[in-house]
């Protein structure tokens, strides 16, 4: 039975059997949790990550691994070709992003802003272009935004701007690629406990600040975990969301409610 049928089974709707997926930045953190869930749902997954340590994680979950800087055109193309196999890619998780310690706008250098936009926006744009070229049978693209891209944030303006651009690309590409059978959505996570966030928080933790209470300071009252985001990602890329496109799903324990 086609998953377009109103009475399609839940198993068929959530299954990614036969689907080929690329997860950028999937070696750890949110990307790793998404790669894990996509594999569990039956997808054939390639992880593209700058850090070669991701290869061990990929092997653990039965995914392929390509060491890749998504901002490097040839490396990005090689990763997408690996994921597409015979030439057909079905799912792109545009997750890789950077969030180095920033600071007040009066102290931020041009190079810092350029690098932020290069990785978080330009490289993600390129990944969408290359993936869309290989989605001749339709597909699903999921961009990783942030609540910072919706509401901003003091001392993180370059990051916030990069994620606002991700939201904008999500809307524009959903309109443009929809007629080709490609859905484009985004997730805007709140604070999620990942290696990247742990690195950011280390100096604060060392200075005695109660970081754990701050991270769990949301209406749900728990610290966000990578799998909380991965569950939303699985929904959005699966046929459960076959009529959802151009949507930005906030996953933040209600902190921006
Ligand atoms: N963790 C959070 O609180 C949070 C909140 C909102 C949005 N996000 C977004 O979610 C995404 C993942 O964040 P995370 O917390 O899991 O990060 P993380 O730093 O824990 O993991 C990111 C992974 O991406 C890889 N990566 C970084 N730059 C890359 C590049 N140029 N090419 C290929 N791989 C690269 C890293 O090697 C790493 O394995 C990012 O886009 C981030 O902006 C995170």
Coordinates of C-alpha atoms and ligand atoms in Angstrom, one line a residue:
X1 CA 0.0 0.0 0.0
X2 CA 1.3 3.5 -0.8
X3 CA 2.2 5.6 2.1
X4 CA 0.0 8.3 0.5
X5 CA -3.0 6.3 1.5
X6 CA -4.9 7.6 4.6
X7 CA -4.9 4.2 6.2
X8 CA -1.2 3.4 5.6
X9 CA 0.2 1.5 8.5
X10 CA 2.4 3.3 11.1
X11 CA 5.3 0.9 10.3
X12 CA 5.1 1.8 6.6
X13 CA 4.9 5.5 7.4
X14 CA 8.0 5.6 9.6
X15 CA 10.1 3.1 7.6
X16 CA 13.1 4.4 5.7
X17 CA 13.8 1.0 4.0
X18 CA 15.4 1.5 0.7
X19 CA 16.2 5.2 1.4
X20 CA 19.8 6.6 1.1
X21 CA 20.7 9.3 3.5
X22 CA 23.6 11.7 4.1
X23 CA 24.1 13.2 7.6
X24 CA 26.6 16.0 7.8
X25 CA 28.4 16.4 11.1
X26 CA 27.0 13.0 12.1
X27 CA 30.1 11.8 14.0
X28 CA 28.9 13.1 17.3
X29 CA 26.2 15.1 19.0
X30 CA 22.9 15.8 17.4
X31 CA 24.0 14.4 14.0
X32 CA 25.1 11.1 15.5
X33 CA 21.7 10.7 17.2
X34 CA 19.9 11.4 13.9
X35 CA 22.2 9.0 12.0
X36 CA 21.4 6.3 14.6
X37 CA 17.6 6.8 14.3
X38 CA 17.7 6.8 10.5
X39 CA 19.7 3.6 10.5
X40 CA 17.3 2.0 12.9
X41 CA 14.4 3.0 10.6
X42 CA 16.1 1.1 7.7
X43 CA 17.9 3.9 5.8
X44 CA 21.3 3.4 4.3
X45 CA 23.3 6.2 5.9
X46 CA 26.5 7.9 5.1
X47 CA 28.0 10.2 7.8
X48 CA 30.2 13.1 6.6
X49 CA 32.3 14.6 9.3
X50 CA 35.4 16.7 9.7
X51 CA 36.6 14.7 12.7
X52 CA 37.9 11.2 11.7
X53 CA 36.9 9.9 15.1
X54 CA 33.3 9.7 13.6
X55 CA 34.4 6.6 11.7
X56 CA 34.2 4.4 14.8
X57 CA 30.7 5.6 15.6
X58 CA 29.6 5.1 12.0
X59 CA 31.0 1.5 12.1
X60 CA 29.1 0.9 15.4
X61 CA 25.7 1.8 13.9
X62 CA 26.3 0.2 10.5
X63 CA 26.7 3.5 8.6
X64 CA 29.4 4.5 6.1
X65 CA 31.8 7.3 6.9
X66 CA 33.4 10.0 4.7
X67 CA 35.9 12.4 6.3
X68 CA 34.7 15.7 4.9
X69 CA 34.7 19.5 5.5
X70 CA 31.4 20.5 4.1
X71 CA 32.8 23.9 3.3
X72 CA 35.2 22.2 0.8
X73 CA 33.5 21.7 -2.5
X74 CA 35.3 18.6 -3.7
X75 CA 35.0 16.9 -0.2
X76 CA 31.3 17.7 0.0
X77 CA 30.7 16.3 -3.5
X78 CA 32.6 13.1 -2.7
X79 CA 30.5 12.6 0.5
X80 CA 27.2 13.2 -1.4
X81 CA 28.3 10.8 -4.2
X82 CA 29.1 8.2 -1.6
X83 CA 25.6 8.6 0.0
X84 CA 23.8 8.6 -3.4
X85 CA 25.4 5.3 -4.4
X86 CA 23.7 4.6 -7.7
X87 CA 22.9 8.3 -8.2
X88 CA 19.8 8.6 -6.1
X89 CA 19.8 10.3 -2.8
X90 CA 16.6 10.4 -0.7
X91 CA 17.5 12.2 2.5
X92 CA 19.9 15.0 3.4
X93 CA 20.4 16.0 7.0
X94 CA 22.1 19.4 6.9
X95 CA 23.4 19.2 10.4
X96 CA 27.0 20.2 10.5
X97 CA 27.5 23.6 12.0
X98 CA 29.8 25.6 14.2
X99 CA 29.2 27.7 17.3
X100 CA 32.6 28.9 18.6
X101 CA 32.6 31.2 21.6
X102 CA 31.6 34.7 20.4
X103 CA 31.2 37.8 22.5
X104 CA 29.9 41.3 22.3
X105 CA 29.4 42.7 18.8
X106 CA 32.0 45.4 19.5
X107 CA 34.6 42.7 19.9
X108 CA 33.8 40.4 17.0
X109 CA 36.3 40.3 14.0
X110 CA 35.2 40.1 10.4
X111 CA 37.0 36.8 9.9
X112 CA 35.0 35.3 12.7
X113 CA 31.7 36.3 11.0
X114 CA 32.9 35.1 7.6
X115 CA 33.8 31.7 8.9
X116 CA 30.4 31.4 10.7
X117 CA 28.5 32.2 7.5
X118 CA 30.8 30.1 5.4
X119 CA 30.1 26.9 7.3
X120 CA 26.6 27.4 8.7
X121 CA 25.1 29.0 5.6
X122 CA 27.1 28.8 2.4
X123 CA 28.2 25.2 2.9
X124 CA 24.7 24.1 3.9
X125 CA 23.4 25.9 0.8
X126 CA 25.9 23.9 -1.4
X127 CA 24.9 20.7 0.2
X128 CA 21.3 21.3 -0.6
X129 CA 22.2 22.1 -4.2
X130 CA 24.3 19.0 -4.6
X131 CA 21.7 16.8 -2.9
X132 CA 18.8 18.2 -4.9
X133 CA 20.6 17.4 -8.1
X134 CA 20.7 13.8 -7.0
X135 CA 17.0 13.6 -5.8
X136 CA 15.5 12.7 -9.1
X137 CA 12.8 10.6 -7.4
X138 CA 12.0 13.2 -4.8
X139 CA 13.4 13.4 -1.3
X140 CA 13.5 15.2 2.0
X141 CA 16.0 17.8 3.3
X142 CA 16.3 18.7 6.9
X143 CA 18.3 21.8 8.0
X144 CA 19.6 22.3 11.5
X145 CA 18.6 25.8 12.6
X146 CA 18.5 27.0 16.2
X147 CA 16.1 28.9 18.5
X148 CA 18.9 31.6 18.3
X149 CA 17.9 32.0 14.6
X150 CA 14.3 32.7 15.7
X151 CA 14.8 35.0 18.7
X152 CA 18.4 36.0 18.5
X153 CA 20.6 36.2 21.6
X154 CA 23.0 38.6 23.2
X155 CA 26.7 37.9 22.5
X156 CA 25.9 35.4 19.8
X157 CA 24.8 37.6 17.0
X158 CA 26.9 36.1 14.2
X159 CA 25.6 32.6 15.1
X160 CA 22.0 33.9 15.4
X161 CA 22.3 35.5 12.0
X162 CA 23.6 32.3 10.4
X163 CA 20.7 30.3 11.8
X164 CA 18.2 32.9 10.8
X165 CA 19.6 32.4 7.3
X166 CA 19.0 28.6 7.6
X167 CA 15.4 29.3 8.4
X168 CA 15.1 31.5 5.4
X169 CA 16.7 28.9 3.1
X170 CA 14.3 26.3 4.5
X171 CA 11.3 28.4 3.5
X172 CA 12.7 29.4 0.1
X173 CA 13.9 25.9 -0.8
X174 CA 10.6 24.3 0.3
X175 CA 8.8 26.5 -2.2
X176 CA 11.3 25.9 -5.0
X177 CA 11.9 22.2 -4.6
X178 CA 8.4 21.1 -3.6
X179 CA 7.3 20.7 -7.2
X180 CA 10.2 18.3 -7.7
X181 CA 8.9 16.1 -4.9
X182 CA 11.4 17.3 -2.4
X183 CA 10.3 18.5 1.1
X184 CA 12.5 20.9 3.0
X185 CA 12.1 21.4 6.8
X186 CA 14.2 22.6 9.7
X187 CA 14.6 21.9 13.4
X188 CA 15.4 24.7 15.8
X189 CA 16.8 23.1 18.9
X190 CA 17.1 24.8 22.2
X191 CA 20.2 23.9 24.4
X192 CA 21.0 20.2 23.8
X193 CA 23.8 18.4 25.7
X194 CA 26.4 17.6 23.1
X195 CA 30.2 17.5 23.0
X196 CA 30.1 20.9 21.3
X197 CA 28.0 22.4 24.0
X198 CA 30.1 20.7 26.7
X199 CA 33.2 22.4 25.3
X200 CA 31.4 25.7 25.3
X201 CA 30.3 25.3 28.9
X202 CA 33.6 24.0 30.3
X203 CA 35.0 27.4 31.4
X204 CA 31.7 28.3 33.1
X205 CA 31.5 24.9 34.8
X206 CA 35.1 25.3 35.9
X207 CA 34.3 28.7 37.4
X208 CA 31.7 27.0 39.6
X209 CA 28.5 28.1 37.8
X210 CA 25.7 25.5 38.1
X211 CA 25.4 24.8 34.4
X212 CA 23.2 21.7 34.8
X213 CA 20.5 23.7 36.4
X214 CA 20.7 26.3 33.7
X215 CA 20.5 23.7 30.9
X216 CA 17.4 22.2 32.5
X217 CA 15.7 25.6 33.1
X218 CA 12.8 25.1 30.7
X219 CA 9.1 24.2 31.3
X220 CA 9.7 20.5 30.8
X221 CA 12.5 20.7 33.4
X222 CA 15.0 18.3 31.8
X223 CA 18.2 18.8 29.9
X224 CA 17.7 18.4 26.1
X225 CA 19.4 15.4 24.7
X226 CA 20.5 14.7 21.1
X227 CA 17.9 11.9 20.7
X228 CA 15.1 14.5 21.5
X229 CA 16.1 16.2 18.3
X230 CA 16.6 12.9 16.4
X231 CA 13.0 11.9 17.1
X232 CA 11.8 15.1 15.5
X233 CA 14.1 14.5 12.6
X234 CA 12.8 11.0 12.0
X235 CA 9.3 12.4 11.9
X236 CA 10.1 15.1 9.4
X237 CA 12.0 13.0 6.9
X238 CA 9.7 10.0 7.0
X239 CA 6.3 9.7 5.3
X240 CA 4.7 10.5 8.6
X241 CA 5.3 14.1 7.5
X242 CA 4.5 13.7 3.8
X243 CA 2.4 16.9 3.8
X244 CA 4.9 18.9 5.9
X245 CA 7.3 21.2 4.1
X246 CA 8.8 24.6 4.9
X247 CA 8.2 23.9 8.6
X248 CA 10.6 24.9 11.4
X249 CA 10.1 22.5 14.4
X250 CA 11.2 24.0 17.7
X251 CA 12.5 21.3 20.1
X252 CA 13.5 23.2 23.2
X253 CA 11.5 21.8 26.1
X254 CA 9.2 24.8 25.8
X255 CA 11.9 27.4 26.7
X256 CA 10.8 29.8 24.0
X257 CA 7.0 29.2 24.6
Ligands
LIG1 N1 23.7 21.5 20.9 C1 22.9 22.6 20.9 O1 22.5 23.1 22.0 C2 22.4 23.1 19.6 C3 21.3 24.0 19.7 C4 20.8 24.6 18.5 C5 21.4 24.2 17.2 N2 22.4 23.3 17.2 C6 23.0 23.0 15.9 O2 23.0 21.6 15.8 C7 24.1 21.2 14.9 C8 24.9 20.1 15.7 O3 25.3 20.7 16.9 P1 26.0 19.8 18.0 O4 25.7 20.4 19.3 O5 25.6 18.3 17.8 O6 27.5 20.0 17.7 P2 28.9 19.2 18.0 O7 29.9 20.2 18.0 O8 28.7 18.4 19.3 O9 29.0 18.2 16.8 C9 29.1 18.7 15.5 C10 29.7 17.7 14.6 O10 29.8 18.4 13.3 C11 31.1 18.3 12.8 N3 31.5 19.4 11.9 C12 31.7 20.7 12.3 N4 32.1 21.4 11.3 C13 32.1 20.6 10.2 C14 32.4 20.8 8.9 N5 32.8 22.0 8.4 N6 32.3 19.8 8.0 C15 31.9 18.5 8.5 N7 31.6 18.3 9.8 C16 31.7 19.3 10.6 C17 32.0 18.1 14.0 O11 33.3 17.5 13.7 C18 31.1 17.3 15.0 O12 31.3 15.9 14.8 C19 24.8 22.5 14.6 O13 24.4 23.0 13.3 C20 24.4 23.4 15.7 O14 24.5 24.8 15.3 C21 22.9 22.8 18.4

